[in-house]
XYZ file of C-alpha atoms in Angstrom:
684
model
C -0.452 -20.581 20.627
C -2.457 -18.880 22.925
C -4.139 -22.190 24.404
C -0.908 -24.389 24.090
C -0.360 -22.880 27.838
C -2.781 -25.195 29.167
C -1.077 -28.313 27.305
C 2.481 -28.089 27.938
C 3.853 -28.094 31.547
C 6.226 -25.430 32.787
C 8.742 -28.183 33.480
C 10.607 -29.422 30.302
C 11.030 -33.047 31.942
C 7.490 -33.442 32.414
C 6.187 -34.119 28.802
C 2.261 -33.620 27.997
C 0.828 -36.911 27.402
C -0.347 -35.583 23.576
C 3.346 -34.947 22.954
C 4.560 -38.246 24.497
C 3.840 -40.068 21.048
C 6.241 -37.557 19.500
C 9.040 -38.974 21.428
C 10.522 -40.785 18.668
C 9.745 -38.306 16.195
C 10.593 -34.471 15.628
C 9.516 -32.378 18.417
C 9.274 -28.494 18.078
C 11.370 -27.868 21.111
C 14.159 -30.108 19.524
C 15.267 -27.682 17.173
C 18.086 -25.374 17.666
C 17.660 -22.009 19.428
C 18.268 -20.226 15.757
C 15.081 -21.910 14.173
C 13.015 -21.467 17.273
C 14.029 -17.796 17.012
C 12.787 -17.568 13.630
C 9.384 -19.097 14.136
C 8.805 -17.138 17.185
C 9.652 -13.950 15.150
C 6.347 -14.384 13.334
C 4.137 -14.471 16.306
C 2.382 -11.392 17.305
C 4.056 -9.506 20.239
C 1.362 -9.445 22.605
C 0.844 -13.459 22.147
C 4.527 -14.103 22.450
C 4.885 -12.391 26.040
C 1.568 -12.766 27.355
C 0.937 -16.358 26.014
C 3.762 -18.313 24.464
C 6.091 -17.311 26.935
C 4.164 -19.081 29.738
C 4.349 -22.597 28.103
C 7.806 -23.805 29.093
C 10.956 -22.748 30.405
C 12.861 -22.906 27.271
C 10.226 -20.927 25.203
C 10.004 -18.474 28.329
C 13.809 -17.718 27.962
C 13.569 -17.491 24.078
C 10.626 -15.107 24.088
C 12.843 -12.870 26.060
C 15.410 -12.729 23.427
C 16.824 -9.252 22.289
C 16.036 -10.109 18.866
C 12.385 -10.484 19.637
C 11.788 -7.664 22.193
C 13.787 -4.909 20.981
C 11.406 -4.246 18.310
C 7.531 -4.501 18.961
C 4.978 -4.206 16.141
C 1.294 -3.563 17.127
C 0.173 -2.190 13.878
C -2.838 -4.107 12.300
C -2.683 -6.488 15.424
C -6.274 -5.948 15.951
C -6.240 -8.350 18.859
C -4.007 -5.981 20.945
C -6.555 -4.923 23.355
C -6.144 -2.075 26.075
C -5.203 -4.746 28.862
C -2.926 -6.658 26.564
C -0.990 -3.510 25.630
C -0.655 -2.340 29.095
C 0.477 -5.721 30.540
C 2.875 -5.988 27.525
C 4.412 -2.703 28.243
C 4.586 -3.412 31.947
C 6.641 -6.599 31.251
C 9.044 -6.043 28.672
C 8.814 -2.049 28.492
C 12.141 -1.198 29.606
C 13.782 -3.619 26.895
C 11.786 -2.196 23.800
C 13.704 0.189 21.604
C 11.339 0.361 18.702
C 7.661 0.350 18.686
C 4.890 0.856 16.144
C 1.337 1.441 17.344
C 0.532 2.907 13.707
C -3.132 2.550 12.920
C -4.230 1.635 16.829
C -7.082 3.709 16.433
C -9.131 1.401 19.043
C -6.720 2.415 21.697
C -7.585 5.281 23.869
C -5.069 7.835 24.991
C -4.842 6.754 28.535
C -3.611 3.186 27.109
C -1.295 4.976 24.598
C 0.298 7.062 27.135
C 1.651 3.953 28.713
C 4.470 4.149 26.083
C 6.193 6.779 28.592
C 7.293 3.459 30.452
C 9.507 2.227 27.429
C 12.346 4.491 28.741
C 14.731 2.797 25.992
C 12.666 3.970 23.102
C 14.757 5.131 20.025
C 11.917 4.603 17.451
C 7.971 5.240 17.949
C 5.293 5.488 15.401
C 1.704 6.840 16.856
C 0.297 7.615 13.645
C -3.307 6.905 13.904
C -3.276 6.995 17.813
C -5.317 9.626 19.824
C -3.321 12.051 21.541
C -3.535 15.629 22.838
C -1.002 17.980 23.203
C -0.955 17.507 26.963
C -0.573 13.667 26.828
C 2.330 13.885 24.097
C 4.042 16.237 26.264
C 3.990 13.892 29.060
C 4.970 10.970 27.181
C 7.897 12.498 25.275
C 9.154 13.925 28.206
C 10.285 10.531 29.596
C 11.832 9.514 26.026
C 15.222 11.034 26.461
C 17.051 8.303 23.839
C 14.320 9.117 20.993
C 15.548 9.778 17.349
C 12.431 8.749 15.258
C 8.937 9.909 15.925
C 5.384 9.443 13.767
C 2.407 11.547 15.157
C -0.711 12.948 14.102
C -1.785 16.771 14.352
C -5.279 16.815 14.881
C -7.598 20.084 15.712
C -6.760 21.360 19.041
C -3.050 20.517 18.948
C -1.288 23.561 20.723
C 2.353 23.417 20.523
C 2.455 26.240 23.633
C 1.444 23.290 25.868
C 4.419 21.126 25.147
C 6.897 20.969 28.380
C 10.754 22.002 28.298
C 11.476 18.428 28.697
C 9.393 17.407 25.859
C 10.929 20.118 23.511
C 14.539 18.767 24.675
C 13.295 15.063 23.602
C 12.071 16.603 20.470
C 15.389 18.741 19.789
C 17.329 15.316 19.491
C 14.757 13.857 17.047
C 16.318 12.946 13.779
C 13.163 11.392 11.729
C 10.030 12.876 11.938
C 6.629 11.824 9.955
C 3.836 14.123 10.696
C 0.477 13.582 9.382
C -1.602 16.948 9.931
C -5.272 17.263 9.841
C -5.396 20.768 10.646
C -3.123 23.757 9.487
C -0.356 23.821 11.736
C 3.463 23.422 12.027
C 3.176 20.639 14.421
C 6.249 19.889 16.210
C 8.687 20.659 13.454
C 9.935 23.809 14.731
C 10.911 21.780 17.832
C 12.910 19.348 15.900
C 16.329 21.258 15.508
C 18.455 18.369 14.456
C 15.947 16.793 11.772
C 17.537 15.006 9.129
C 14.504 13.059 7.498
C 11.061 14.754 7.429
C 7.907 13.293 6.010
C 4.634 15.079 5.715
C 1.454 14.052 5.113
C -1.312 16.726 4.519
C -5.103 15.492 5.223
C -6.561 18.631 5.940
C -10.182 18.911 4.970
C -10.886 22.441 2.929
C -13.894 22.949 5.839
C -14.661 22.146 9.341
C -17.523 19.799 10.458
C -19.567 22.975 10.926
C -18.959 24.184 7.339
C -16.620 26.747 8.063
C -13.711 27.438 5.369
C -10.201 26.721 6.573
C -7.141 28.577 5.730
C -3.330 28.403 6.159
C -3.539 31.792 7.762
C -4.356 29.925 10.817
C -0.831 29.220 11.021
C 0.032 33.061 11.751
C 1.589 33.717 15.078
C 2.698 29.925 15.548
C 6.208 29.198 15.950
C 7.354 29.177 12.191
C 10.803 28.830 11.796
C 11.527 25.011 10.959
C 15.110 24.026 11.258
C 16.067 22.344 7.900
C 19.947 23.118 8.026
C 20.601 19.164 8.663
C 17.911 18.060 6.445
C 18.625 15.196 3.978
C 15.151 13.718 3.016
C 12.000 16.121 2.415
C 8.761 14.223 1.682
C 5.209 15.795 1.112
C 2.027 13.838 0.025
C -1.006 16.040 -0.097
C -4.584 14.866 -0.143
C -6.776 16.579 -2.831
C -7.848 20.284 -1.566
C -6.467 23.872 -1.916
C -5.905 24.046 1.773
C -3.099 21.438 1.440
C -1.292 23.386 -1.082
C -1.486 26.486 0.663
C 0.134 24.794 4.313
C 2.468 22.786 2.329
C 3.948 26.230 0.450
C 4.483 27.697 4.133
C 6.629 24.779 5.001
C 8.609 25.097 1.530
C 9.066 28.976 2.475
C 11.723 28.159 4.765
C 13.745 25.653 2.516
C 13.523 28.431 -0.474
C 15.317 31.008 1.691
C 18.331 28.500 2.411
C 18.520 25.130 0.844
C 20.007 22.294 3.207
C 23.478 21.469 1.580
C 23.076 17.831 2.722
C 19.958 17.371 0.997
C 19.593 14.061 -1.032
C 16.062 13.284 -1.285
C 13.297 16.026 -2.487
C 9.817 14.317 -3.243
C 6.308 16.046 -3.382
C 3.264 14.020 -4.236
C 0.264 16.100 -5.366
C -2.689 14.979 -7.083
C -4.188 17.127 -9.941
C -2.121 20.465 -10.524
C 0.183 22.562 -7.914
C 1.162 26.081 -9.603
C 4.884 27.056 -8.963
C 5.408 30.359 -7.171
C 8.226 32.514 -6.858
C 9.267 30.790 -3.452
C 9.089 27.104 -5.323
C 10.943 28.527 -8.291
C 13.960 29.853 -6.100
C 13.929 26.541 -4.175
C 14.252 24.334 -7.308
C 16.843 27.206 -8.605
C 18.803 26.791 -5.631
C 18.522 22.731 -5.385
C 20.200 22.689 -8.948
C 23.140 24.817 -8.080
C 23.903 23.743 -4.644
C 22.770 19.887 -4.224
C 23.316 16.548 -5.721
C 20.097 14.475 -5.133
C 19.551 10.674 -4.865
C 15.947 10.756 -5.104
C 13.375 13.059 -6.721
C 9.624 13.512 -7.044
C 8.133 16.666 -8.259
C 4.216 18.203 -9.137
C 4.009 17.575 -13.125
C 3.217 21.297 -13.350
C 6.750 22.129 -12.307
C 8.475 19.876 -14.538
C 6.229 20.292 -17.865
C 7.749 22.673 -20.205
C 10.990 23.577 -17.879
C 14.484 22.562 -18.307
C 14.948 22.009 -14.455
C 15.920 18.208 -15.106
C 18.708 19.666 -17.378
C 20.321 21.367 -14.848
C 19.694 19.228 -12.078
C 22.608 17.131 -10.629
C 22.351 13.341 -9.330
C 24.478 11.319 -7.353
C 23.665 7.676 -7.275
C 20.210 8.138 -7.632
C 17.858 5.281 -6.133
C 14.476 6.864 -6.624
C 12.801 8.821 -9.773
C 8.841 9.835 -10.138
C 7.814 11.547 -13.041
C 4.132 10.597 -13.283
C 1.819 12.219 -15.413
C 4.544 14.595 -16.884
C 4.894 15.389 -20.584
C 8.240 13.667 -20.419
C 9.477 12.665 -23.904
C 11.467 9.655 -24.855
C 14.362 11.986 -25.675
C 14.293 14.000 -22.709
C 14.286 10.575 -20.531
C 17.286 9.360 -22.244
C 19.321 12.758 -22.174
C 18.237 14.434 -18.940
C 17.622 11.736 -16.919
C 19.560 8.718 -17.939
C 22.064 11.210 -19.159
C 22.589 9.500 -22.863
C 22.821 5.992 -21.622
C 24.636 6.458 -18.631
C 24.902 3.623 -16.183
C 22.267 3.975 -13.376
C 22.703 0.749 -11.489
C 21.964 2.460 -8.329
C 18.346 3.332 -9.459
C 15.928 0.986 -7.744
C 12.526 2.682 -8.387
C 11.375 4.581 -11.576
C 7.495 5.933 -11.800
C 6.519 6.940 -15.150
C 2.880 6.330 -14.479
C 0.872 8.584 -17.032
C 4.112 9.810 -18.992
C 2.216 8.997 -22.472
C 5.296 10.171 -24.415
C 8.155 8.760 -22.172
C 8.730 5.888 -24.609
C 8.166 7.716 -28.021
C 10.420 10.168 -29.915
C 10.281 14.099 -29.124
C 7.320 14.581 -31.098
C 4.519 15.371 -28.897
C 2.140 14.506 -31.695
C 2.010 11.006 -30.980
C -1.546 9.289 -31.069
C -2.469 6.725 -28.774
C -2.410 3.962 -31.276
C 1.017 4.731 -32.611
C 4.053 2.138 -31.523
C 6.620 2.992 -28.897
C 10.330 3.497 -29.906
C 11.808 0.110 -28.366
C 15.413 1.530 -28.906
C 14.312 4.163 -26.004
C 13.337 1.313 -23.726
C 15.996 -0.777 -24.635
C 18.300 2.073 -23.510
C 16.397 2.461 -19.976
C 16.639 -1.240 -19.114
C 20.301 -1.351 -20.160
C 21.261 1.577 -17.919
C 18.804 0.749 -15.223
C 19.329 -2.714 -14.853
C 18.763 -3.062 -11.017
C 15.529 -1.782 -11.189
C 13.295 -3.094 -8.310
C 10.063 -1.133 -8.979
C 8.894 -0.012 -12.320
C 5.524 1.792 -13.090
C 4.519 2.507 -16.783
C 0.818 2.486 -16.163
C -1.932 5.107 -17.188
C -0.392 5.205 -20.864
C -0.728 3.625 -24.293
C 2.578 1.582 -24.914
C 2.036 -0.565 -27.864
C 4.917 -2.833 -29.452
C 5.598 -2.867 -33.147
C 6.674 -6.171 -35.002
C 10.076 -7.225 -34.637
C 12.109 -10.223 -33.102
C 12.958 -9.616 -29.428
C 11.942 -5.660 -29.615
C 8.435 -6.271 -27.569
C 8.023 -4.142 -24.364
C 7.625 -7.582 -22.476
C 10.805 -9.077 -23.937
C 12.839 -6.028 -23.106
C 11.469 -5.700 -19.526
C 12.085 -9.608 -19.103
C 15.691 -8.627 -18.756
C 15.132 -6.578 -15.559
C 15.499 -9.823 -13.226
C 15.537 -7.736 -10.181
C 12.001 -6.560 -10.446
C 9.881 -7.000 -7.433
C 7.039 -4.696 -8.590
C 5.839 -4.020 -11.830
C 2.722 -1.898 -13.200
C 1.683 -1.816 -16.643
C -0.916 -1.104 -18.989
C -3.157 -3.852 -20.387
C -2.595 -2.872 -24.288
C 1.412 -3.290 -23.261
C 1.224 -6.862 -22.853
C -0.697 -7.607 -25.807
C 0.770 -9.406 -29.056
C 2.425 -6.723 -31.216
C -0.425 -6.818 -33.631
C -3.338 -9.260 -33.887
C -2.526 -12.341 -36.014
C -4.682 -13.754 -38.730
C -3.807 -17.259 -37.833
C -4.941 -16.927 -34.056
C -8.622 -17.254 -33.620
C -10.264 -15.233 -30.787
C -10.890 -16.920 -27.838
C -14.299 -18.769 -27.561
C -16.369 -18.942 -24.796
C -15.841 -22.532 -23.073
C -18.944 -24.992 -22.908
C -19.163 -24.257 -18.916
C -19.095 -20.184 -19.235
C -21.700 -18.197 -17.525
C -24.778 -18.233 -19.413
C -25.962 -15.404 -20.905
C -28.483 -12.877 -19.781
C -29.110 -11.535 -16.565
C -31.947 -13.347 -15.286
C -30.888 -17.122 -15.320
C -28.899 -17.824 -12.230
C -25.883 -20.274 -11.767
C -26.836 -23.605 -10.503
C -25.036 -24.545 -7.116
C -22.429 -27.030 -7.274
C -22.376 -27.444 -11.239
C -18.874 -26.953 -12.492
C -19.302 -23.231 -13.872
C -16.049 -22.646 -15.442
C -13.058 -24.621 -17.216
C -10.007 -25.719 -15.666
C -7.463 -23.210 -15.420
C -5.094 -25.423 -17.036
C -6.831 -26.390 -20.091
C -7.909 -24.969 -23.700
C -8.018 -21.190 -24.130
C -7.923 -20.575 -20.324
C -4.313 -21.800 -19.853
C -1.249 -19.902 -20.098
C 0.375 -19.830 -23.736
C 4.095 -20.275 -23.712
C 4.101 -18.299 -27.002
C 2.571 -15.503 -25.187
C 5.118 -12.447 -24.531
C 3.143 -11.664 -21.354
C 3.944 -15.414 -20.226
C 7.615 -15.432 -21.387
C 7.880 -11.902 -19.085
C 6.406 -13.507 -15.997
C 8.563 -16.577 -16.585
C 11.487 -14.382 -16.436
C 10.321 -12.451 -13.186
C 9.744 -15.448 -11.065
C 10.343 -13.310 -7.812
C 7.750 -10.465 -8.622
C 5.653 -9.723 -5.519
C 3.578 -6.498 -6.676
C 1.710 -6.864 -10.156
C -0.660 -4.343 -11.608
C -2.451 -4.917 -14.995
C -4.714 -1.741 -15.513
C -6.312 -0.509 -18.656
C -4.728 2.595 -19.888
C -8.148 4.236 -19.940
C -9.297 3.061 -16.447
C -10.772 5.572 -14.010
C -11.870 4.381 -10.459
C -15.329 4.981 -9.529
C -14.047 5.988 -6.174
C -10.470 7.142 -6.397
C -8.314 8.052 -3.533
C -6.503 11.248 -4.776
C -8.122 12.359 -8.062
C -11.874 13.382 -8.668
C -14.507 10.690 -9.728
C -15.318 10.535 -13.522
C -18.628 9.325 -14.031
C -18.290 8.626 -17.873
C -14.947 6.677 -18.366
C -13.404 6.164 -21.791
C -13.578 2.994 -23.539
C -10.714 0.157 -23.117
C -7.704 0.357 -25.815
C -8.395 -1.733 -28.837
C -5.049 -3.796 -28.352
C -6.728 -4.488 -24.772
C -9.250 -6.569 -26.368
C -6.761 -9.423 -27.170
C -5.682 -9.664 -23.479
C -8.163 -12.030 -21.768
C -8.279 -15.364 -19.351
C -5.139 -16.863 -20.745
C -2.905 -13.844 -19.713
C -4.532 -13.545 -16.355
C -3.731 -17.305 -15.992
C -0.072 -16.778 -16.785
C -0.022 -14.767 -13.538
C -0.293 -17.815 -11.779
C 3.147 -18.652 -12.392
C 4.300 -16.035 -9.737
C 4.497 -18.061 -6.732
C 5.898 -15.267 -4.767
C 3.038 -12.558 -5.404
C 1.702 -10.676 -2.526
C -0.618 -7.958 -4.195
C -2.284 -8.174 -7.549
C -4.307 -5.476 -9.218
C -6.602 -6.318 -12.610
C -8.327 -3.533 -13.949
C -10.313 -2.959 -17.252
C -9.858 -6.157 -19.055
C -12.600 -6.455 -21.525
C -12.048 -9.676 -22.851
C -12.247 -11.797 -20.030
C -14.874 -14.518 -20.843
C -15.230 -16.440 -17.648
C -12.458 -15.537 -15.575
C -11.131 -19.097 -15.174
C -7.452 -17.585 -14.907
C -8.337 -16.396 -11.324
C -8.620 -19.880 -10.362
C -4.923 -20.617 -11.495
C -3.808 -17.506 -9.477
C -6.020 -18.928 -6.513
C -4.402 -22.278 -6.541
C -0.722 -21.157 -7.131
C -0.068 -17.695 -5.814
C -0.299 -18.766 -2.116
C 1.179 -15.891 -0.698
C -1.272 -13.529 -2.063
C -2.370 -10.923 0.556
C -3.969 -8.111 -1.358
C -6.326 -8.568 -4.186
C -8.016 -5.673 -6.518
C -10.361 -6.562 -9.397
C -12.142 -3.870 -11.339
C -14.094 -3.741 -14.788
C -13.235 -7.390 -15.980
C -15.263 -8.452 -18.728
C -18.372 -6.931 -20.323
C -19.542 -3.858 -18.188
C -23.433 -4.966 -18.570
C -22.650 -8.254 -16.402
C -20.224 -9.964 -14.130
C -19.188 -13.167 -15.999
C -16.470 -13.942 -13.375
C -18.483 -14.552 -10.398
C -18.287 -18.497 -10.615
C -14.448 -18.373 -11.015
C -13.995 -15.860 -8.515
C -15.740 -17.911 -5.882
C -13.435 -21.019 -6.659
C -10.979 -18.814 -6.551
C -11.143 -17.699 -2.855
C -11.436 -21.026 -1.723
C -7.826 -21.193 -1.974
C -6.635 -17.929 -0.714
C -5.813 -18.901 2.977
C -3.621 -15.681 3.184
C -5.719 -12.947 1.649
C -6.253 -9.905 3.971
C -7.410 -7.142 1.600
C -9.969 -7.435 -1.120
C -11.413 -4.747 -3.128
C -14.168 -5.434 -6.211
C -15.107 -2.557 -8.403
C -17.835 -3.955 -10.979
C -21.039 -2.405 -11.985
C -24.078 -4.617 -11.447
C -22.342 -7.063 -8.992
C -24.545 -9.011 -7.032
C -23.279 -9.369 -3.234
C -25.293 -12.512 -2.627
C -25.108 -15.227 -0.244
C -23.049 -17.574 -2.859
C -20.534 -14.639 -2.812
C -20.093 -14.269 0.887
C -20.246 -17.840 1.333
C -17.017 -18.068 -0.818
C -15.428 -15.047 0.867
C -15.910 -16.562 4.339
C -13.167 -19.481 3.089
C -10.604 -16.741 3.513
C -9.572 -17.058 6.908
C -7.123 -14.503 7.000
C -9.495 -11.619 5.341
C -9.518 -8.395 7.215
C -10.661 -5.604 4.910
C -13.308 -5.857 2.129
C -14.398 -3.009 -0.175
C -17.125 -3.347 -2.759
C -17.972 -0.736 -5.119
C -20.539 -1.485 -7.663
C -23.016 1.056 -9.252
C -26.483 -0.386 -9.806
C -25.267 -3.208 -7.697
C -27.192 -5.227 -5.152
C -26.613 -7.201 -1.815
C -28.085 -9.524 0.448
C -28.265 -7.886 4.064
C -28.752 -11.552 5.659
C -25.972 -12.668 3.722
C -23.590 -9.840 5.079
C -24.481 -10.627 8.624
C -23.814 -14.064 8.386
C -20.436 -13.226 6.733
C -19.575 -10.825 9.426
C -20.520 -13.445 12.152
C -18.210 -16.162 10.764
C -15.146 -13.922 9.731
C -14.201 -12.229 13.102
C -11.068 -11.019 11.610
C -12.884 -8.593 9.440
C -12.306 -5.227 10.666
C -13.516 -3.108 7.621
C -16.688 -3.933 5.473
C -17.250 -1.048 3.104
C -20.295 -1.654 0.605
C -20.830 0.806 -1.992
C -23.947 -0.316 -4.002
C -26.995 0.749 -5.425
C -29.232 -0.352 -2.767
C -31.903 1.993 -0.886
C -30.472 4.303 1.813
C -33.275 2.483 4.164
C -31.756 -0.913 3.452
C -28.238 0.688 4.121
C -29.037 2.009 7.443
C -30.845 -1.328 8.506
C -27.817 -3.216 7.756
C -25.455 -0.794 9.933
C -27.553 -0.824 12.663
C -27.742 -4.616 12.703
C -24.182 -4.889 12.713
C -23.665 -2.257 15.645
C -26.419 -4.142 17.341
C -24.658 -7.599 17.323
C -21.281 -5.950 18.026
C -22.528 -4.841 21.448
C -22.150 -8.363 22.562
C -18.494 -8.490 21.853
C -15.686 -7.106 23.443
C -14.970 -3.183 23.523
C -12.118 -4.240 21.249
C -14.563 -5.788 18.762
C -16.848 -3.219 19.106
C -14.265 -0.278 18.461
C -12.497 -1.933 15.863
C -14.961 -3.566 13.544
C -16.997 -1.476 11.357
C -19.212 -1.552 8.328
C -20.578 0.898 6.091
C -23.280 0.404 3.410
C -23.812 3.161 1.177
């Protein structure tokens, strides 16, 4: 829309010749204001104010409508340069009430400082922005109406540099999101009216110089957070002992006096997090004095305790018991309260709870079947669930009409997000009358040396033969009954990523579950029924023969934004490359692609197919013993100008990787400063 300003006159009566031919038809400006406002709401704020607004008088008026300029979202708007942001704030700064600059790492502090001109701001998100203590103080001093704030606390932060005017603004803040990169209380002690506190601990155990960090660095800082009005407490920890040490200091105040209005208490910790005397006192106080709507605790705090039995809940909407030894009996009696109506519950995370759908016996083996009556009670009680996670466990269904896990989950018609282990969608047991799927005639040739001929159909149609979705499949029926599903994860119960985010990497992963062997291309093709699917993860599907089901997804799931594929087919070779190339041709809205596959060849054919995704912004390839062609990477980055992140973890030599990185940086010197600062590539 940026170029349309040259084609349309500033006078409504003077129609551009190119538009004259549309006089007898439907013209854009002929729509009602309500429709035009809805269309304009999808235009980035910088383009809306700096370009679209200058096209004609009618659009100039509509672009300044309060519904469009009260909330400005700049996160992930990689075209928002320093000049554009400054001009935007200059033109509509006084009207902006909510502003998000989250992740705008390319903007210098001098540009972020212009937020101070938005005097009417009520909510601002500056996570990922470069701000010193002095700049933050100067900016917040001018924002007297601020009630919600999100910032980073980086090394060098000094709360003593905050002015009295800044502290006065912070005293009125009710919602605070604080990401810690150094041991510190940040601005929490200044926020005396806090009702919602979100803490993200990303502190490294050592400094760049190798010195070991300690939470004792916080001694002497103002350490009296004001929690008396707190309603929501959330803490997410990255791996590392220092993060656990620092979060204990935040929790110490809560253990002394638990807020009476506390409704949500959530702590997300990778690995183990031992209880302390203070945390035990906190949990006991919560059990006596508060009724929660949302709960998430470290697994070590729940395993073997009777905490859930004494905890009180009031219209709960979120539960997370990830990786806890929670049996089916405990789930029904202590969480669902014997089948109590929990229509308020919207999100339930049982990831890694291997016993949650089985009787009380903890002697269950992986190949044992689930107790379908437990799942049936869960589905009946929590009928309004929108998000359900049952991954990282073996959930095998037994024979019985209408008792399969997929058939029971099909009753949850409100689901928008679903995560399942691969073995859970397999038929109850292998049937003798169903022959195993045979490779199609056009499947990838066997062996490692023979290459695929360009221009030759390399995989069968996703709608024919074994590759087509089978209506008799329980997985096909499940997805048919969940047409509005937006987020789907199908992950092998034994899968572990080679580069996990919050867990230690495991080099020798376990083999796939035996029942996962019956889940292949036809089940993948069934996902094509989900017309509203936006995020898809497929991991550890050993029976994918050609990947032809991926083509079905590309053709029919036109809303797909994020795609993650890992360990599909046999581990020794990549069998789905031709199908993936065909799929990518249809993924016009795909923004994020992550591939994790040993022996993957990132060659010209792959990058040529990938360059047909015009919306792609982030690419991550993890391939042990994989290869890449540097020239193909350079050509891809030159064609796809919207790509801002390209991570390539392969088996190439360090010299090849450094040469590729230097070549990309040299090319970027010819681009604008925004492109230089926002586009990066690593090949390791």
